[in-house]
PDB file of C-alpha atoms and ligand atoms in Angstrom:
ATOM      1  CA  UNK A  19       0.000   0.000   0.000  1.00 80.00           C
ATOM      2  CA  UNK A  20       1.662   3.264  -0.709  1.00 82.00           C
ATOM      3  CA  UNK A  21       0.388   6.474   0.765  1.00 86.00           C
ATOM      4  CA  UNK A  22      -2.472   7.361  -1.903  1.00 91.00           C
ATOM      5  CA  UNK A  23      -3.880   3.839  -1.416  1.00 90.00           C
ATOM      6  CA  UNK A  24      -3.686   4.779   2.164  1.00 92.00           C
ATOM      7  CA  UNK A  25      -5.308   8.060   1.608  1.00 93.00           C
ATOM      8  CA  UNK A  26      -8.082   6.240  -0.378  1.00 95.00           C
ATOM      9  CA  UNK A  27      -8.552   3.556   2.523  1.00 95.00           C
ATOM     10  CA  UNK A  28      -8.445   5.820   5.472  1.00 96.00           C
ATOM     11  CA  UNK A  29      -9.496   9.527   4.706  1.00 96.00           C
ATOM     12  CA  UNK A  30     -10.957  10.052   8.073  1.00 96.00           C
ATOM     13  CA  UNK A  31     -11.864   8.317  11.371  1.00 95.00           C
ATOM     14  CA  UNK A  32     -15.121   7.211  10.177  1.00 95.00           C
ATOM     15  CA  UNK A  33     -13.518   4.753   7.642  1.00 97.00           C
ATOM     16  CA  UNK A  34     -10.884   3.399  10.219  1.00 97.00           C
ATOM     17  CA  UNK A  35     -13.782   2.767  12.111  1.00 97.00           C
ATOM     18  CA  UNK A  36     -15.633   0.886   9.407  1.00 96.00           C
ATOM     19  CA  UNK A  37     -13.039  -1.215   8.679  1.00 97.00           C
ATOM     20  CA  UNK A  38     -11.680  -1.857  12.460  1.00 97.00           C
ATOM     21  CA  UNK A  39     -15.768  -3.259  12.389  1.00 97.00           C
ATOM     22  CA  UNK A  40     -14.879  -5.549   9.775  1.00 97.00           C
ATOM     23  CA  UNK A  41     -12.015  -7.035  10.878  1.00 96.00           C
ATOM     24  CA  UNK A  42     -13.096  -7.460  14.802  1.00 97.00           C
ATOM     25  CA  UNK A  43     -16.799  -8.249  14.335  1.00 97.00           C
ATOM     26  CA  UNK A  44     -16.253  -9.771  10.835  1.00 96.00           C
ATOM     27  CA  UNK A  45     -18.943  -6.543   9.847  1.00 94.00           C
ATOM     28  CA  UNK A  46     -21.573  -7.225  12.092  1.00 96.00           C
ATOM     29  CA  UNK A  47     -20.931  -5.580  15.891  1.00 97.00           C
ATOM     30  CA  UNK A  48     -22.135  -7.936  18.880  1.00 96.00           C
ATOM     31  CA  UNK A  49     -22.938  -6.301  22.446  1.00 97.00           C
ATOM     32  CA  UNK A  50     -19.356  -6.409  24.750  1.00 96.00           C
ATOM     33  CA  UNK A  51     -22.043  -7.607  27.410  1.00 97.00           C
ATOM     34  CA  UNK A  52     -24.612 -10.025  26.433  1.00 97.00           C
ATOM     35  CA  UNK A  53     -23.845 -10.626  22.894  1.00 96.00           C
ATOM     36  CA  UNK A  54     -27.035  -9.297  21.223  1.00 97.00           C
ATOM     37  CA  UNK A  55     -26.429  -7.420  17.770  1.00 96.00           C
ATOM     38  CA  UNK A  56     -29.397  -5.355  18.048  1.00 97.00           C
ATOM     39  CA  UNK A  57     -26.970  -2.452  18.638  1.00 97.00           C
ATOM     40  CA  UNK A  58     -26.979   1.204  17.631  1.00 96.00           C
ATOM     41  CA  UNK A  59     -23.986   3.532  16.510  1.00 95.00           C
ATOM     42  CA  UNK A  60     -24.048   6.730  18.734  1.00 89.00           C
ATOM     43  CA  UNK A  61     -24.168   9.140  15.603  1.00 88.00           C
ATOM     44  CA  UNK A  62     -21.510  11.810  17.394  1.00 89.00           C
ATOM     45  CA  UNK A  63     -19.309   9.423  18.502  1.00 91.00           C
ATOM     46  CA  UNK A  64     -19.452   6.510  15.693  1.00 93.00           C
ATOM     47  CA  UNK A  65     -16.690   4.439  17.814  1.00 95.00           C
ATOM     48  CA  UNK A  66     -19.631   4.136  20.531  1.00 96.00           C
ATOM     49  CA  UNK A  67     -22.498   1.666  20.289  1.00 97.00           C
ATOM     50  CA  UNK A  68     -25.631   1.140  22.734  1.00 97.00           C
ATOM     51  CA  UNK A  69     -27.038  -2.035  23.372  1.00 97.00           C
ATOM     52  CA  UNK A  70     -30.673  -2.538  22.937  1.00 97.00           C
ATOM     53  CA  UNK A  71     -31.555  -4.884  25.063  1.00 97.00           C
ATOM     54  CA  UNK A  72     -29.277  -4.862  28.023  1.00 97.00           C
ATOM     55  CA  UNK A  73     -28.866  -0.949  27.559  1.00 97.00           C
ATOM     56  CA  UNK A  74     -25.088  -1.401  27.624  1.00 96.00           C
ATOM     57  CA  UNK A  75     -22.306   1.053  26.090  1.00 96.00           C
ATOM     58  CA  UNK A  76     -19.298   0.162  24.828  1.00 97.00           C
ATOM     59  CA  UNK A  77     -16.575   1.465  22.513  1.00 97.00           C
ATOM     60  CA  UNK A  78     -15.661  -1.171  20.084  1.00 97.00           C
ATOM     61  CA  UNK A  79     -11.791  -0.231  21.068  1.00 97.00           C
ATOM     62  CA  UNK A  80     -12.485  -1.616  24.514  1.00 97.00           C
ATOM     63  CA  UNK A  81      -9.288  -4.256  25.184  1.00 97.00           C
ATOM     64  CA  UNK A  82      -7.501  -3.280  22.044  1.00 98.00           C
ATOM     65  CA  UNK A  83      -3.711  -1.427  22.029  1.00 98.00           C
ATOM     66  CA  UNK A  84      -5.707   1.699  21.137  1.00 98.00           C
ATOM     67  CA  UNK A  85      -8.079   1.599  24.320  1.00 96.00           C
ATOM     68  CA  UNK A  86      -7.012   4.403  26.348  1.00 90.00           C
ATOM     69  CA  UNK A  87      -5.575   6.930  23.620  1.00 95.00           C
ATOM     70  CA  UNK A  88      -6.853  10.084  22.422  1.00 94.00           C
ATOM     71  CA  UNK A  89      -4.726  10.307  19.283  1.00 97.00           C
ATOM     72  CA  UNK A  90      -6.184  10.313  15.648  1.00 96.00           C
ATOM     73  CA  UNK A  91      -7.690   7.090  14.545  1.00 97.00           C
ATOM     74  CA  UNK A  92      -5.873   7.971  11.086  1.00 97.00           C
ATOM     75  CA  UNK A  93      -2.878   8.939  12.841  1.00 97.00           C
ATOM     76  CA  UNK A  94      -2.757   5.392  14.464  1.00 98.00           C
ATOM     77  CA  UNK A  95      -3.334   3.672  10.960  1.00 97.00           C
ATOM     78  CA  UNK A  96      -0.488   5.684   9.448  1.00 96.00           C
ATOM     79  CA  UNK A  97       1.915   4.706  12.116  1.00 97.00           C
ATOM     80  CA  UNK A  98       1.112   1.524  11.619  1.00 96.00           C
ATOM     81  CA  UNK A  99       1.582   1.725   7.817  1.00 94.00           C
ATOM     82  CA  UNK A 100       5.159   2.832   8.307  1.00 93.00           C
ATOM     83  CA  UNK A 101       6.228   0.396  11.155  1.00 92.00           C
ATOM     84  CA  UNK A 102       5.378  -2.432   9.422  1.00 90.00           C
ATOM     85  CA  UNK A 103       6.382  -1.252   5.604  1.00 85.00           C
ATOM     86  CA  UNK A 104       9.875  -0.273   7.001  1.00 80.00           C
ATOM     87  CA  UNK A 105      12.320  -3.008   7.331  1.00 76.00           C
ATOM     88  CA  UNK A 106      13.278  -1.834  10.455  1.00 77.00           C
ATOM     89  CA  UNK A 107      10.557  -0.002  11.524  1.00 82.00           C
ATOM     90  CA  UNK A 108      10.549   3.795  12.726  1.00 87.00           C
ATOM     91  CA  UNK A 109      11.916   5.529  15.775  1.00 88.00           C
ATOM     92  CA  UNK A 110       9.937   7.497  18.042  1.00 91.00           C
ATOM     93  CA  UNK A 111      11.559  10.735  16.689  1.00 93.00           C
ATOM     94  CA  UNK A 112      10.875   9.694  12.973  1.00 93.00           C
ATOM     95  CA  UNK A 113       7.075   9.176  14.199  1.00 95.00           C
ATOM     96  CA  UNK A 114       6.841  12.386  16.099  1.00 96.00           C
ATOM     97  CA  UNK A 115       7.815  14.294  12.780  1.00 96.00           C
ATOM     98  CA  UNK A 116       5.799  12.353  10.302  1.00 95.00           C
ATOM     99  CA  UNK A 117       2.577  12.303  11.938  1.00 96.00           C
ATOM    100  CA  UNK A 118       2.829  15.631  14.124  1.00 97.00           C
ATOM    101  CA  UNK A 119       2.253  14.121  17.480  1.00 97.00           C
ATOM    102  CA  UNK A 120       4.369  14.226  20.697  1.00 97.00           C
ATOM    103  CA  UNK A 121       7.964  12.390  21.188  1.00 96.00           C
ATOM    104  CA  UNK A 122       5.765  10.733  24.340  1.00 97.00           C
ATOM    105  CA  UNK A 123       2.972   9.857  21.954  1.00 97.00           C
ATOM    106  CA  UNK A 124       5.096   8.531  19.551  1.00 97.00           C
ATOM    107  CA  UNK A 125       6.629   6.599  22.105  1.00 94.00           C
ATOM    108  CA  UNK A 126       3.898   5.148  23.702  1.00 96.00           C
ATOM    109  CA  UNK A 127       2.048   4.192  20.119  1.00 97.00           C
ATOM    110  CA  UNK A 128       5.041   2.384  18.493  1.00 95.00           C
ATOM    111  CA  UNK A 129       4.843   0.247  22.490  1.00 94.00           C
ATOM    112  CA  UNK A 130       1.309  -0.917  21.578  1.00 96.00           C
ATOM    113  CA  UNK A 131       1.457  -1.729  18.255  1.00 96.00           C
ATOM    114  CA  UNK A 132       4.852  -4.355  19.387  1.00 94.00           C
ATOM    115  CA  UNK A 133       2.186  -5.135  22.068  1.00 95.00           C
ATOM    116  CA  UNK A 134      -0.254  -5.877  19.092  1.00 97.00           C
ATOM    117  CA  UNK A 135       3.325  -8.040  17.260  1.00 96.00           C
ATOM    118  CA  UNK A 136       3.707 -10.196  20.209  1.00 95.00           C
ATOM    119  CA  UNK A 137       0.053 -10.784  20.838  1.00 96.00           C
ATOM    120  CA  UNK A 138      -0.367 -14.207  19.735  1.00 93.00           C
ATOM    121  CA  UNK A 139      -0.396 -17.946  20.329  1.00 90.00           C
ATOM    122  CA  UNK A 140       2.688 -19.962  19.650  1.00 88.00           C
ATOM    123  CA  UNK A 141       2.547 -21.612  16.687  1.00 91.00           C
ATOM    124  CA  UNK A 142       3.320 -24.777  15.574  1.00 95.00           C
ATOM    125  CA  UNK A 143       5.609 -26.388  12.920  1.00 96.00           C
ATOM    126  CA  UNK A 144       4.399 -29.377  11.611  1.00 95.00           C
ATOM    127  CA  UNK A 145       5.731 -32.057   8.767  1.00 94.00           C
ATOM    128  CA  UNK A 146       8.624 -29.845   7.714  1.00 95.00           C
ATOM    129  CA  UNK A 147      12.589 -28.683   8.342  1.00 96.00           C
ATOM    130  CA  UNK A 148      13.236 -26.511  10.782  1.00 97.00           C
ATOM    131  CA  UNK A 149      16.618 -24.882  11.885  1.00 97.00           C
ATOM    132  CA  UNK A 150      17.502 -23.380  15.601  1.00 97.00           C
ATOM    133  CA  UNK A 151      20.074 -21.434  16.391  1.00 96.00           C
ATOM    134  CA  UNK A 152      20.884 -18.701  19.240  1.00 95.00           C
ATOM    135  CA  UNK A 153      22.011 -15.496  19.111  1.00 93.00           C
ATOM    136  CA  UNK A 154      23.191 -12.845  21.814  1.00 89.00           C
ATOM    137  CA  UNK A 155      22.132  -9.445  22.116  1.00 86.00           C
ATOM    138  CA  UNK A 156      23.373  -6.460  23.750  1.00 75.00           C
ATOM    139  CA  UNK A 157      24.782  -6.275  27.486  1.00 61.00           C
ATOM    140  CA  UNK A 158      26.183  -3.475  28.624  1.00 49.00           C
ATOM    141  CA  UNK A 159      28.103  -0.828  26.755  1.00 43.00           C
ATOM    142  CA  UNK A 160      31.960  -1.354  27.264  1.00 46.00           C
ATOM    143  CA  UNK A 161      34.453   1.655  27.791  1.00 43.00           C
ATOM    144  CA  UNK A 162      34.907   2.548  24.141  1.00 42.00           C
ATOM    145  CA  UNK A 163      32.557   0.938  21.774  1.00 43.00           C
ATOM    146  CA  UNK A 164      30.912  -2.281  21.649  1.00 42.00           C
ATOM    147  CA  UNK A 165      30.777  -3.747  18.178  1.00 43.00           C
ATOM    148  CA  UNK A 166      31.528  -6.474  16.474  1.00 44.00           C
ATOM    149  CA  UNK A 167      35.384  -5.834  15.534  1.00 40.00           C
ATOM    150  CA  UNK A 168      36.800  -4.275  18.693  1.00 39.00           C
ATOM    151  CA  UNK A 169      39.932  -6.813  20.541  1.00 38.00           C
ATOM    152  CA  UNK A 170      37.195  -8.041  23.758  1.00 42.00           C
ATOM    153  CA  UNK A 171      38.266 -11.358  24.014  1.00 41.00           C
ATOM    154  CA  UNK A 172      34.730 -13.181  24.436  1.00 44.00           C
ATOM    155  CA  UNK A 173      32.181 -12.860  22.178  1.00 45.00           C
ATOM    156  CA  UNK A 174      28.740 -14.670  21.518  1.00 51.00           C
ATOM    157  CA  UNK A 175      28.480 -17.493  24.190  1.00 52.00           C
ATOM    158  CA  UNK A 176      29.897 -16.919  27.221  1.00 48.00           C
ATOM    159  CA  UNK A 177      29.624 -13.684  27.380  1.00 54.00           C
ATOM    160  CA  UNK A 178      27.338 -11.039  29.642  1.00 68.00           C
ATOM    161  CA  UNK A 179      24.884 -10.635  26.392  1.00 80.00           C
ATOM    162  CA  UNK A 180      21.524 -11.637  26.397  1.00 85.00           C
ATOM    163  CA  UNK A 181      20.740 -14.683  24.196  1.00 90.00           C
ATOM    164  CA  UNK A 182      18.267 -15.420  22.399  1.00 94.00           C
ATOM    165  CA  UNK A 183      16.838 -18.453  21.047  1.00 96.00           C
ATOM    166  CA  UNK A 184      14.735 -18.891  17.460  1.00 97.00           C
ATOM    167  CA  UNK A 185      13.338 -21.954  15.415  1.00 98.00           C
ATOM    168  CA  UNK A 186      12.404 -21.197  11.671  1.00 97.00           C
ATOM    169  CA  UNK A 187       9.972 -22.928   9.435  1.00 96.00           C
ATOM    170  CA  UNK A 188      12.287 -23.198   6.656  1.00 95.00           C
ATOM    171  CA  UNK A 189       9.667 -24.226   3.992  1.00 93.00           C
ATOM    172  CA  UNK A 190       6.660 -22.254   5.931  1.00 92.00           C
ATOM    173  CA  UNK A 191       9.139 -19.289   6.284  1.00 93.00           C
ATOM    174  CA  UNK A 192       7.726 -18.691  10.120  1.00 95.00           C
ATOM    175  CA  UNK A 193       9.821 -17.947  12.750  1.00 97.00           C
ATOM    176  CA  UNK A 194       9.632 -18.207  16.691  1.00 97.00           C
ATOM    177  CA  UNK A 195      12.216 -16.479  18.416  1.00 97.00           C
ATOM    178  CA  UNK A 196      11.896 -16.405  22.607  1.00 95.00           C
ATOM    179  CA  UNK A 197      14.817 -14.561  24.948  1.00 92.00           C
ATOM    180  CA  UNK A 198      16.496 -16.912  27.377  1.00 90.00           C
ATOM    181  CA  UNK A 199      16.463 -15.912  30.405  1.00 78.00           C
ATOM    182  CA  UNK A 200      20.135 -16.759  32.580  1.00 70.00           C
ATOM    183  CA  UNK A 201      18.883 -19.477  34.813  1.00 66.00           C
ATOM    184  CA  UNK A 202      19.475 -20.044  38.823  1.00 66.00           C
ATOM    185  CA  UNK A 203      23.148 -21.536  38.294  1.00 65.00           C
ATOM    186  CA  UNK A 204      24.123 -18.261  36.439  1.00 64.00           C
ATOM    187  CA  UNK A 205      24.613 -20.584  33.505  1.00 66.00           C
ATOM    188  CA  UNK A 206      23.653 -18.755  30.079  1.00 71.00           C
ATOM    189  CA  UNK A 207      21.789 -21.095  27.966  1.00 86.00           C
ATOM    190  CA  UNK A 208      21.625 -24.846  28.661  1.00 88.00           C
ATOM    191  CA  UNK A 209      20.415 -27.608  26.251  1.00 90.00           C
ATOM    192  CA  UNK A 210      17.206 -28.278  28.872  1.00 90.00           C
ATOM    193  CA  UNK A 211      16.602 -24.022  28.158  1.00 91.00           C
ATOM    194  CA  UNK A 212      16.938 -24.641  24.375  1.00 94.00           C
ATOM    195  CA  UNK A 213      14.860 -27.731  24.265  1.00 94.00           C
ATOM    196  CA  UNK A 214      11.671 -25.887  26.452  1.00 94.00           C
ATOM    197  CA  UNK A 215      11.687 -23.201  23.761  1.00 95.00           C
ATOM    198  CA  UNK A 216      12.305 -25.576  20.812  1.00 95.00           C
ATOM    199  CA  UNK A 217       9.019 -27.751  22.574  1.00 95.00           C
ATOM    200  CA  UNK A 218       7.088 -24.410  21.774  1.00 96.00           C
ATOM    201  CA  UNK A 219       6.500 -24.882  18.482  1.00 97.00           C
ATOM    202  CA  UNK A 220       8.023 -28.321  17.710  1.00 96.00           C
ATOM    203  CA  UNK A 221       5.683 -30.913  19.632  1.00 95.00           C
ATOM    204  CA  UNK A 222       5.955 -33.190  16.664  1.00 95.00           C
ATOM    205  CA  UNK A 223       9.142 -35.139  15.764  1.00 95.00           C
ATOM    206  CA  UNK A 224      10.692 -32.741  12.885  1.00 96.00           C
ATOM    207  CA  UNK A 225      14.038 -33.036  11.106  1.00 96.00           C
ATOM    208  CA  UNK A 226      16.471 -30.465  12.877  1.00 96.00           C
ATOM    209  CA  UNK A 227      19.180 -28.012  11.668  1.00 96.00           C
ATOM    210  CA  UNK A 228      21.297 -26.308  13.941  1.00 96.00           C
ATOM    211  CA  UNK A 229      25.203 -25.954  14.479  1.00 93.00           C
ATOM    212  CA  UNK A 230      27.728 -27.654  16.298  1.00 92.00           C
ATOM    213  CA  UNK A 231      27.280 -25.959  20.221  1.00 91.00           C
ATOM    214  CA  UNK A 232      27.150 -28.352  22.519  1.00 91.00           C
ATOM    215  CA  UNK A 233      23.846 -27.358  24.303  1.00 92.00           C
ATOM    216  CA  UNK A 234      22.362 -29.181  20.926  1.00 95.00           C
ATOM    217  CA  UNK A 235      23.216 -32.376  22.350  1.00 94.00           C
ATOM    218  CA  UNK A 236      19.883 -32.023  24.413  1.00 94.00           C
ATOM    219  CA  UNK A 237      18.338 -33.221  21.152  1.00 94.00           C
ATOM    220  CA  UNK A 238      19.422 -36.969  21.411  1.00 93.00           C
ATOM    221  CA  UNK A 239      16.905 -36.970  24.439  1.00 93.00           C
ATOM    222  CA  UNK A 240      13.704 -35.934  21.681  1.00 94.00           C
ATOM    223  CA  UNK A 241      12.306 -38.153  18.540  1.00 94.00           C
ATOM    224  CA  UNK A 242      13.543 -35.553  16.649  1.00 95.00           C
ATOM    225  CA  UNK A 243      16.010 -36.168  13.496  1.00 95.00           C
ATOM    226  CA  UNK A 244      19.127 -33.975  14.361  1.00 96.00           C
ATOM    227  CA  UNK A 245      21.406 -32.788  11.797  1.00 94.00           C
ATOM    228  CA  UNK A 246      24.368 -30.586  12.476  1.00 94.00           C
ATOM    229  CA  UNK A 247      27.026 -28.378  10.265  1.00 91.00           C
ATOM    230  CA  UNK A 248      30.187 -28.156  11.060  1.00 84.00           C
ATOM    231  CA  UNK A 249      30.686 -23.911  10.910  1.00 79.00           C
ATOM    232  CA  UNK A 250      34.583 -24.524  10.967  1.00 76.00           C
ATOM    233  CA  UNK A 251      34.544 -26.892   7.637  1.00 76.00           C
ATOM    234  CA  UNK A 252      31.477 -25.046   5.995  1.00 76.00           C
ATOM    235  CA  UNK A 253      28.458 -22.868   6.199  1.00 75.00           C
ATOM    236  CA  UNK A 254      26.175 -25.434   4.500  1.00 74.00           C
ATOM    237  CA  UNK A 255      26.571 -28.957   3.511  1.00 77.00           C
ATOM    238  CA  UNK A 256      23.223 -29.544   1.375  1.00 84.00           C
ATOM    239  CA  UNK A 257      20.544 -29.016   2.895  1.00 88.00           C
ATOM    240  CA  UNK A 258      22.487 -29.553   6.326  1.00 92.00           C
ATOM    241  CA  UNK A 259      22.444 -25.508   7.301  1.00 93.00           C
ATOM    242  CA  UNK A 260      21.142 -22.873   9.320  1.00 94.00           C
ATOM    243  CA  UNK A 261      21.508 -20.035   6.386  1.00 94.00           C
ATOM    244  CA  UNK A 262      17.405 -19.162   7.381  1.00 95.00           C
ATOM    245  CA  UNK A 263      17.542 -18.397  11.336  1.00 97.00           C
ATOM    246  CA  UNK A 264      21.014 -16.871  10.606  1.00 96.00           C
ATOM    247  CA  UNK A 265      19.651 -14.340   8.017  1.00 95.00           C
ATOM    248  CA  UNK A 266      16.575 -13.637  10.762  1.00 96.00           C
ATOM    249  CA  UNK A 267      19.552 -12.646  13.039  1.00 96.00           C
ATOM    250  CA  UNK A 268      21.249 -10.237  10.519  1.00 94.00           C
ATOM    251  CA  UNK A 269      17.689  -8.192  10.160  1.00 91.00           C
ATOM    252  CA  UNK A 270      17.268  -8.303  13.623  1.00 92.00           C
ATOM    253  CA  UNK A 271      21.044  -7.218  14.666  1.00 90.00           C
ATOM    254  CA  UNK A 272      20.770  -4.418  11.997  1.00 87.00           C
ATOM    255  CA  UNK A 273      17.536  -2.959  13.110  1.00 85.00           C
ATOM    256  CA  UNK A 274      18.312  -3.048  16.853  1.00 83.00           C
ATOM    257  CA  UNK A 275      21.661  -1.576  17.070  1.00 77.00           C
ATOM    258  CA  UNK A 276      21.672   1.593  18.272  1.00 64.00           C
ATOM    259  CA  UNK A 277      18.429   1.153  20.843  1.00 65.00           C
ATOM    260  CA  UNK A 278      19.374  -2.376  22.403  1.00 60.00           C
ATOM    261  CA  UNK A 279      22.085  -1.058  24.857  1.00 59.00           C
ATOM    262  CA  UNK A 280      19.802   1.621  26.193  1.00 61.00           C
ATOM    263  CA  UNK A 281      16.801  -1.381  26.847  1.00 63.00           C
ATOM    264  CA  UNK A 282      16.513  -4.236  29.489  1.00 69.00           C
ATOM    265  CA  UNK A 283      16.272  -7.566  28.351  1.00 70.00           C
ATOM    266  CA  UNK A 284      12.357  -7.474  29.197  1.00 71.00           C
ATOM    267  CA  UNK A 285      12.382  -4.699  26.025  1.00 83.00           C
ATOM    268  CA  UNK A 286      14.588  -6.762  24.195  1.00 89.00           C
ATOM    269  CA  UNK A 287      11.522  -9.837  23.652  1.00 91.00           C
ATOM    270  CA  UNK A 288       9.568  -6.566  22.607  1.00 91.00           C
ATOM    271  CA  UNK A 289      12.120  -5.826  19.776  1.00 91.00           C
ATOM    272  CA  UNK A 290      12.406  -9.758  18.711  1.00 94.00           C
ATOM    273  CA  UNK A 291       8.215 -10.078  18.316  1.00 94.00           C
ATOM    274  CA  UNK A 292       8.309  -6.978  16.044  1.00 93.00           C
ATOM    275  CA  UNK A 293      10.718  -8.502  13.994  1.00 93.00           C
ATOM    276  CA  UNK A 294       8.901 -11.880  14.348  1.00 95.00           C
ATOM    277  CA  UNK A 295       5.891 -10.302  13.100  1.00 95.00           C
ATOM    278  CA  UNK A 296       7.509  -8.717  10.160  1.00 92.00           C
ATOM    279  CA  UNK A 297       9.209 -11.796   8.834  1.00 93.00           C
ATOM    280  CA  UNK A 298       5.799 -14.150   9.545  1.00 93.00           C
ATOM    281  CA  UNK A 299       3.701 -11.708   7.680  1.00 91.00           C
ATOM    282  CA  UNK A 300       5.827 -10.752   4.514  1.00 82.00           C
ATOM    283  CA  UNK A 301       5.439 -11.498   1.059  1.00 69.00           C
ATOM    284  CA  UNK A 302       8.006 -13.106  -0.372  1.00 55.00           C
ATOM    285  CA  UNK A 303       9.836 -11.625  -3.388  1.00 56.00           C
ATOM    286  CA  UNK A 304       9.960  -8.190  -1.829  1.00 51.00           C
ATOM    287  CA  UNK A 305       5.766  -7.331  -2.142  1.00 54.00           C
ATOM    288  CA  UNK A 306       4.125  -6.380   0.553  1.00 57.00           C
ATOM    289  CA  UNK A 307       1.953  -8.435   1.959  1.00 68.00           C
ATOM    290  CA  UNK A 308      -1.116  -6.516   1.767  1.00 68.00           C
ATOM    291  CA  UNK A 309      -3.162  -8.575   4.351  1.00 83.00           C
ATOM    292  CA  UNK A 310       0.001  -7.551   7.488  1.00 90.00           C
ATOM    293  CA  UNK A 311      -2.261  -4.440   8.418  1.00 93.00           C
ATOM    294  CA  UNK A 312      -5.271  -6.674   8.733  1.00 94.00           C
ATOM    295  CA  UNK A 313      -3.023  -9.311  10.439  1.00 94.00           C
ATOM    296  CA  UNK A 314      -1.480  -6.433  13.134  1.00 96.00           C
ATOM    297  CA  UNK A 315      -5.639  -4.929  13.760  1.00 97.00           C
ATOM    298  CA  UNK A 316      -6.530  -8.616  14.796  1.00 96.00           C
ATOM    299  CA  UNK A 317      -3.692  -8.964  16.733  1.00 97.00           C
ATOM    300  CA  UNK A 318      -4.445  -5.374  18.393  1.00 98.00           C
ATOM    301  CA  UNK A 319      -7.830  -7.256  20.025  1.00 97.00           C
ATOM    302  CA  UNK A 320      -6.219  -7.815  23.511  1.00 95.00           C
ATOM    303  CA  UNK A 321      -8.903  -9.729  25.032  1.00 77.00           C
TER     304      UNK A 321
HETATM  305 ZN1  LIG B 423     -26.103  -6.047  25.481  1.00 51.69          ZN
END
């Protein structure tokens, strides 16, 4: 959708409205309270409906990320239009000056639409390949600067980062990625952490990618058929690779540097659903997928 298809779509708050009907109610609004659909638009305030026969009032944003907000209805669809159409989304700032709200607004708006990204069930991988790998993410900032080429001796495991765990679909192209959190011995990931997060979306025995760490030797205890690369010898060996949940990490590293190191690691799952949501709900072939605006409103139901 570029911006004169959003123009056409959502000229004013009426239309958002309309259209937030359709994809909540599938069209046809049902009473909050006892269900019935003989219920009546307020005419002044069209995001209001009365109930007939229990005489109940209710805004059909009750429990969704836009609840409590006084913002522009067509404000909130734009932001949403450029978070998800940007690879790496938008900062607050860049929100602030496109849409002509606060920097507090701003901030608070791109919060509930990740809340909206990480609002669903886990899914589940079934009858296909999937590859796991971890990653680790931020820590704190080091005298000088912390990147990738500077002489600290540890990187990656074993180090005071925060990792994080995903499992890609690699013929779906879905991905579930979870933050592991250090466990009681202090340890930073262990096979029985991998394997609970794995169990999320793997309940069925799948054939497994993943490299050669050690804490992937948890897999010999599951039905699962476990192939590994060797990343010294190769990067792939057939289909033996983890090229998929590696490129997820390059998107992810790229569109998080620069706002991890300020961010707690309870921020950081934030950051991994939004880029969850953006790789589940592309298009392949670099398209849009024109449906990941509908996708993010029914994900903004809360309740
Ligand atoms: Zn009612």
């Amino acid at each position: 959708m570029d911006f004169f298809e959003f123009l056409k779509k959502f000229p004013d708050e009426r239309a958002v409205i309309s259209h937030f009907i359709q994809i909540r109610y599938s069209g046809r609004v049902a009473c909050h309270h006892c269900g019935s659909i003989k219920v009546y638009q307020k005419n002044e305030r069209p995001k209001v409906f009365h109930c007939a026969d229990c005489l109940n009032t209710f805004s059909i944003f009750k429990d969704t990320i836009f609840e409590n907000s006084s913002t522009d209805l067509c404000k909130w669809m734009y932001a949403i239009h450029l978070f998800l159409n940007g690879k790496k989304g938008i900062s607050g700032y860049q929100l602030m000056r496109e849409i002509g709200v606060t920097y507090k607004t701003a901030w608070r708006m791109l919060k509930q639409i990740r809340l909206a990204m990480g609002n669903i069930e886990n899914q589940e991988f079934i009858d296909t390949v999937i590859e796991i790998d971890e990653t680790y993410i931020g820590g704190k900032p080091r005298k000088g600067k912390d990147n990738d080429d500077d002489d600290m001796p540890k990187r990656g495991r074993g180090t005071k980062k925060t990792p994080v765990v995903g499992v890609i679909d690699r013929e779906n192209k879905k991905v579930h990625a979870k933050v592991a959190k250090p466990n009681k011995e202090g340890k930073k990931l262990t096979g029985k952490q991998l394997l609970e997060i794995v169990n999320q979306v793997a309940k069925t025995p799948l054939l497994v990618m993943t490299d050669e760490f050690k804490g992937y030797n948890v897999m010999k205890r599951t039905n699962h058929v476990h192939l590994r690369i060797n990343h010294i010898e190769s990067f792939a060996s057939g289909i033996i690779h983890t090229n998929n949940i590696e490129s997820f990490w390059a998107t992810l590293k790229r569109g998080i540097i620069g706002v991890y190191h300020q961010l707690s690691a309870k921020y950081l799952q934030e950051y991994v659903n939004e880029f969850c949501f953006r790789y589940n709900n592309r298009s392949h072939k670099n398209k849009t997928n024109p449906n990941m605006m509908n996708a993010l409103l029914k994900q903004a139901v809360l309740a």
